[in-house]
Amino acid sequence: MPETTRRTDRFPGTRYGNRPTMKDVAARAGVGLKTVSRVVNGEPGVTAETERRVQEAIEALGFRRNDSARVLRKGRTASIGLVLEDLADPFYGPLSRAVEEVARAHGALLINGSSAEDADREQELVLALCARRVDGLVVIPAGDDHRYLEPEIKAGVATVFVDRPAGHIDADVVVSDNYGGAHDGVSHLIAHGHRRIGFIGDMPRIHTAAERLRGYRTAMEDAGIPVADSWMSLGVTDPERVRRAAREMLSGPEPVTAIFTGNNRVTVTVIRVLAEHTRPVALVGFDDIELADLLQPGVTVVAQDAAALGRTAAERLFRQLDGTLLAPERIELPTRLITRGSGELPPAD
Amino acid sequence: MPETTRRTDRFPGTRYGNRPTMKDVAARAGVGLKTVSRVVNGEPGVTAETERRVQEAIEALGFRRNDSARVLRKGRTASIGLVLEDLADPFYGPLSRAVEEVARAHGALLINGSSAEDADREQELVLALCARRVDGLVVIPAGDDHRYLEPEIKAGVATVFVDRPAGHIDADVVVSDNYGGAHDGVSHLIAHGHRRIGFIGDMPRIHTAAERLRGYRTAMEDAGIPVADSWMSLGVTDPERVRRAAREMLSGPEPVTAIFTGNNRVTVTVIRVLAEHTRPVALVGFDDIELADLLQPGVTVVAQDAAALGRTAAERLFRQLDGTLLAPERIELPTRLITRGSGELPPAD
DNA sequence: TACGAGGCTGACAACGTTGTCCAGGCTCTA
DNA sequence: TAGAGCCTGGACAACGTTGTCAGCCTCGTA
């Protein structure tokens, strides 16, 4: 029975049960505490025979090093935090996975949490992660003021923002070329003869939404097409309202012949609306969606590389931790137009 | 400047930078260490005036409690681990999110990792989580021997397996009714007149795959239909081989008129094959897929409730931690047949 | 006025690990 | 054979926090 058994009496709430400690292992192996530490960490300076005895004791007691104590002593936790909007969103799965792979390559674990698009919850999560002393943070911001992070960053928490820039602080950020992608997508529709093109996107206070809107506006302007207010629907994101917005654009006095959708969720809903619609309407969506190629017609999209966003951000994070990184920077990854049919439909008035 | 500044000189590797500690806060506020602890933890027995002074010092120094030290002292980490196959798989997103929500409701953080369907990596991850002293583990097993977890469970790490049962140990497990779901799906095809029904699934050493295969076999048997070997393709999972397997079934001497697919990835590939195929072939797939309703025809599926799996497992985990839970149990959640068209096509010979 | 009760506060040890430093035993050489 | 140098092992403090406990101060009451 390990020496530490008594503990439970004093802390009935503990869940460690009676985990053996290095002290217990040392006692059983008949060696000093530090010798056990050396064996566990593969440090040199231990005879093969002593090592064998220690290993045997470890085995017998089922000892496992307590990393909390280790962290306390060493100062590094070898873990990083990832705060995103919603793990269940198919866009974030690959991103999260990419961050994890990079972390793994650096021997770090990933702690993550969903902000549910709520600024307070984002802050709560981030600060909880800081209290855990994660070495670094990858944050997909929900809020637009991140000054609360200043003391943390000053204290050495590496931080990289992804998908949207940080608010009111100077930090690394990795984003997609939202403006350029939207510009490409809308120009593509224009090149196929469309002039009355609708836009359905999120609230412009969200950075990505604002940039995509700007891409739409500029592409129209570049082509010399004045935009009617009724062609734009902003801040609309729940399916029911998207559906209504789409129907209005399609049936107004100046009905659109094409729609550009600002994110994957909107795209899916609009596809449903168009499926019920008799007149063919062209569609280009921001973000790729699964099975887009199997629909009739295939859905033309402006695709972001979610995995690349995550990978780039995580790599930058670890470069901050290495100390090989200098000033905060903004990195923009290109988007890719994937033509599948829906964006190449001619205007049908 | 906080007193702990010196630290950096001694441990140049540390990333804490110079984080103020409670000691620093105490010094600045002119109070004792324990008083700071009381304020930080909202314990009673502190005058309003003293509390104000402490809060002020906390603010000024940017202090944040070090949870590693707290954990070491208290014994509970208020974090749980989730080990799954691949975060990027759309099936696991909602599951992971559901686990997170339950954890959040219990004030715990979620640490997760992908095993990449590799048994060694699963073990490595699980043990790393145990070294962090997570309070509990939710595991979607990749390997089939979990005896390595015995000392951990004995030491008090709550453990729940999801989606597939644990190997060689007695532990809580939450699974879908894979057998029943597959039986329903295949019976549905039979009810629509099919007799030559193909099955494409994963290796039967994977529990879910074996159960689904059993559902297929039993449904056929129940209908008195002998199964030709050429109708079954097992252990096939990469797109190229699935494609080949499907084509062979469709063109053999006894061509199938319907296919039952064993998981979402297989289903997607088979949909692609059928899209190029002239003769209409019925299809029912295990697992729901996004946009399945928008394809022509809509894809009939046997849907699992991934979120419910995660939620149920996590709740059980916390009941283990509460101590309100008794013996390990196996919980089976029902599946649901969603008819959308592809499963209702009549046989076309 | 003296005394006890109760409210605040702080000193101290402990959580399990690792870095530092020293002791003792060995080998090797002059 | 003595001294230098190396190798192995252990004692001890420290990481930042919390539980225990004892001391002090104030207030009410006899």
Short mmCIF file of N, CA, C and O (backbone and C1' of nucleotides) in Angstrom, two decimals, chain A residues 7 22 34 37 41 66 70 73, chain C residues 14-21:
data_model
loop_
_atom_site.label_atom_id
_atom_site.label_comp_id
_atom_site.label_asym_id
_atom_site.label_seq_id
_atom_site.Cartn_x
_atom_site.Cartn_y
_atom_site.Cartn_z
N ARG A 7 -3.75 10.36 2.61
CA ARG A 7 -4.26 11.58 2.02
C ARG A 7 -5.78 11.64 1.95
O ARG A 7 -6.39 12.65 2.29
N MET A 22 6.20 9.60 -6.64
CA MET A 22 7.60 9.21 -6.80
C MET A 22 8.18 8.75 -5.47
O MET A 22 9.01 7.85 -5.42
N LYS A 34 14.95 11.50 -6.08
CA LYS A 34 15.48 12.11 -7.30
C LYS A 34 15.88 11.05 -8.32
O LYS A 34 15.79 11.27 -9.53
N SER A 37 12.93 10.25 -10.28
CA SER A 37 12.70 11.34 -11.22
C SER A 37 13.59 11.18 -12.44
O SER A 37 13.16 11.33 -13.58
N ASN A 41 12.28 10.53 -16.29
CA ASN A 41 12.55 11.50 -17.34
C ASN A 41 13.68 11.11 -18.27
O ASN A 41 14.10 11.92 -19.09
N ASN A 66 2.68 12.92 -12.16
CA ASN A 66 1.65 13.96 -12.06
C ASN A 66 2.14 15.21 -12.78
O ASN A 66 2.98 15.95 -12.28
N ARG A 70 4.55 18.76 -12.17
CA ARG A 70 5.66 19.01 -13.08
C ARG A 70 5.55 20.41 -13.66
O ARG A 70 6.51 21.17 -13.71
N ARG A 73 6.44 23.16 -11.36
CA ARG A 73 7.88 23.30 -11.19
C ARG A 73 8.55 23.87 -12.43
O ARG A 73 9.42 24.72 -12.35
P DA C 14 4.02 19.01 6.83
"O5'" DA C 14 3.22 18.70 5.50
"C5'" DA C 14 1.80 18.61 5.52
"C4'" DA C 14 1.28 18.85 4.12
"C3'" DA C 14 2.02 18.06 3.04
"O3'" DA C 14 1.16 17.06 2.54
"C1'" DA C 14 1.64 20.34 2.40
P DC C 15 1.74 15.93 1.60
"O5'" DC C 15 1.16 16.30 0.16
"C5'" DC C 15 -0.22 16.48 -0.08
"C4'" DC C 15 -0.38 17.13 -1.44
"C3'" DC C 15 0.58 16.57 -2.48
"O3'" DC C 15 -0.08 15.52 -3.18
"C1'" DC C 15 0.41 18.98 -2.56
P DG C 16 0.67 14.09 -3.29
"O5'" DG C 16 1.71 14.32 -4.48
"C5'" DG C 16 1.21 14.53 -5.78
"C4'" DG C 16 2.34 14.95 -6.68
"C3'" DG C 16 3.49 13.95 -6.78
"O3'" DG C 16 3.83 13.79 -8.13
"C1'" DG C 16 4.30 16.08 -6.20
P DT C 17 4.99 12.81 -8.63
"O5'" DT C 17 6.05 13.85 -9.18
"C5'" DT C 17 5.72 14.65 -10.30
"C4'" DT C 17 6.57 15.89 -10.34
"C3'" DT C 17 8.04 15.66 -10.68
"O3'" DT C 17 8.20 15.87 -12.09
"C1'" DT C 17 7.73 17.32 -8.97
P DT C 18 9.61 15.52 -12.73
"O5'" DT C 18 10.48 16.82 -12.36
"C5'" DT C 18 10.22 18.05 -13.01
"C4'" DT C 18 11.21 19.08 -12.52
"C3'" DT C 18 12.66 18.81 -12.91
"O3'" DT C 18 13.22 20.05 -13.31
"C1'" DT C 18 12.50 19.05 -10.58
P DG C 19 14.57 20.09 -14.12
"O5'" DG C 19 15.50 21.00 -13.20
"C5'" DG C 19 15.11 22.34 -12.94
"C4'" DG C 19 16.07 22.98 -11.96
"C3'" DG C 19 17.54 22.80 -12.29
"O3'" DG C 19 18.22 24.02 -12.02
"C1'" DG C 19 17.07 21.83 -10.16
P DT C 20 19.80 24.09 -12.22
"O5'" DT C 20 20.36 23.93 -10.73
"C5'" DT C 20 19.73 24.65 -9.68
"C4'" DT C 20 20.45 24.41 -8.37
"C3'" DT C 20 21.98 24.26 -8.48
"O3'" DT C 20 22.57 25.04 -7.47
"C1'" DT C 20 21.07 22.40 -7.34
P DC C 21 24.14 25.30 -7.50
"O5'" DC C 21 24.65 24.35 -6.33
"C5'" DC C 21 23.85 24.24 -5.13
"C4'" DC C 21 24.29 23.02 -4.35
"C3'" DC C 21 25.79 22.72 -4.46
"O3'" DC C 21 26.30 22.50 -3.17
"C1'" DC C 21 24.54 20.79 -4.89
#
